[in-house]
Amino acid sequence: MSTTKQLTDDLEYLGGLLRKSERGASPFIIYALWAALVLVGFSMVDFAPHRVGLFWLIAGPLGGVASAILGHRYGIRIGQLSRQEGLRHGWHWSGLMLAILLAVPLGLTGAIAWPVLSRVFLLIIALAYFLAGVHLERPLKWVGIVMLAGYVGLFFIPAYGWTLLGILVSLSLLVSGLVERRRGGAPSR
Amino acid sequence: MARRADNPNSPIVAGLEGMDRILEHRTRLAICVLLSRNDAMNFSRLKDLLDETDGSLGAHLLKLERQGFVSVRKEFRDRKPVTWYSLSKRGKEALESHLASLARLIRQASGGRS
């Protein structure tokens, strides 16, 4: 075998190995955690609209920290720790939280009515999920698309639209997590 | 450990400059590349990815450890020993130099101008 051929083979082998070593999607428990939070948080828009802000103010950051801990534990369990990957996720989701926080004054000052602002939040979150699906972990792309479809659907559903959307997004998160687990991308915990 | 060129004007010899004998073995090079992309990996994860036997992988890792290319941390999880490996600063430098030499060699072999 010529040196060039051997070098090319070695590089192809290394490339394949790096692809194989990608950690894939997050563990199912993180999907389940956010499915539960979304179900409660979205339904509250219909049933307890005045407490939605407080709920997400607490549940959002706590869910983020819990996800980081669960992701780290997953890394320990599979034997692969990458701070860089953790940071990528951290920056992405922190960016989402910051964008939402920065939009809150629009509601507080009365520039935008809260029911309208809720839909703007939904668009921001849908975009964040879609982009996470494109750049971080593929299954989230579909969750983002469900949210975008739900945003459109809210214009046509007269009552309990947010509750219905919460159920749909929760289901899409659970299904995405389960499909990924079956594919072997991530174990259950 | 880096190779020295006898005739630095020769393109092939120049390409070999910076290559490390330890990393010429595909498995050891693969271990270092994997560790360069992650902060740490344990023995069983490396074994799964590289599809090596315990003995063979252990021998390669020992060689890298003796060379100072990887650092080792042992711990117990659920009463089982787990060994974690990370790429040391020396290992990172050697890998970078080795990969740069490989890229140079390939460019020269394919008559590249870049």
PDB file of C-alpha atoms in Angstrom, chain A residues 97-108 112 114 117 120-121 124:
ATOM      1  CA  MET A  97     -33.683  32.715  28.498  1.00  0.00           C
ATOM      2  CA  LEU A  98     -32.007  36.093  28.042  1.00  0.00           C
ATOM      3  CA  ALA A  99     -34.113  36.884  24.963  1.00  0.00           C
ATOM      4  CA  ILE A 100     -37.290  36.089  26.892  1.00  0.00           C
ATOM      5  CA  LEU A 101     -36.168  38.129  29.905  1.00  0.00           C
ATOM      6  CA  LEU A 102     -35.398  41.090  27.632  1.00  0.00           C
ATOM      7  CA  ALA A 103     -38.873  40.854  26.098  1.00  0.00           C
ATOM      8  CA  VAL A 104     -40.623  40.945  29.502  1.00  0.00           C
ATOM      9  CA  PRO A 105     -40.391  44.776  29.804  1.00  0.00           C
ATOM     10  CA  LEU A 106     -42.550  44.997  26.661  1.00  0.00           C
ATOM     11  CA  GLY A 107     -45.340  43.483  28.720  1.00  0.00           C
ATOM     12  CA  LEU A 108     -44.542  45.315  31.950  1.00  0.00           C
ATOM     13  CA  ILE A 112     -47.459  44.805  24.064  1.00  0.00           C
ATOM     14  CA  TRP A 114     -49.570  39.974  27.651  1.00  0.00           C
ATOM     15  CA  LEU A 117     -46.471  38.733  24.151  1.00  0.00           C
ATOM     16  CA  VAL A 120     -44.053  36.201  20.797  1.00  0.00           C
ATOM     17  CA  PHE A 121     -42.430  34.097  23.551  1.00  0.00           C
ATOM     18  CA  ILE A 124     -38.794  32.760  20.279  1.00  0.00           C
TER      19      ILE A 124
END
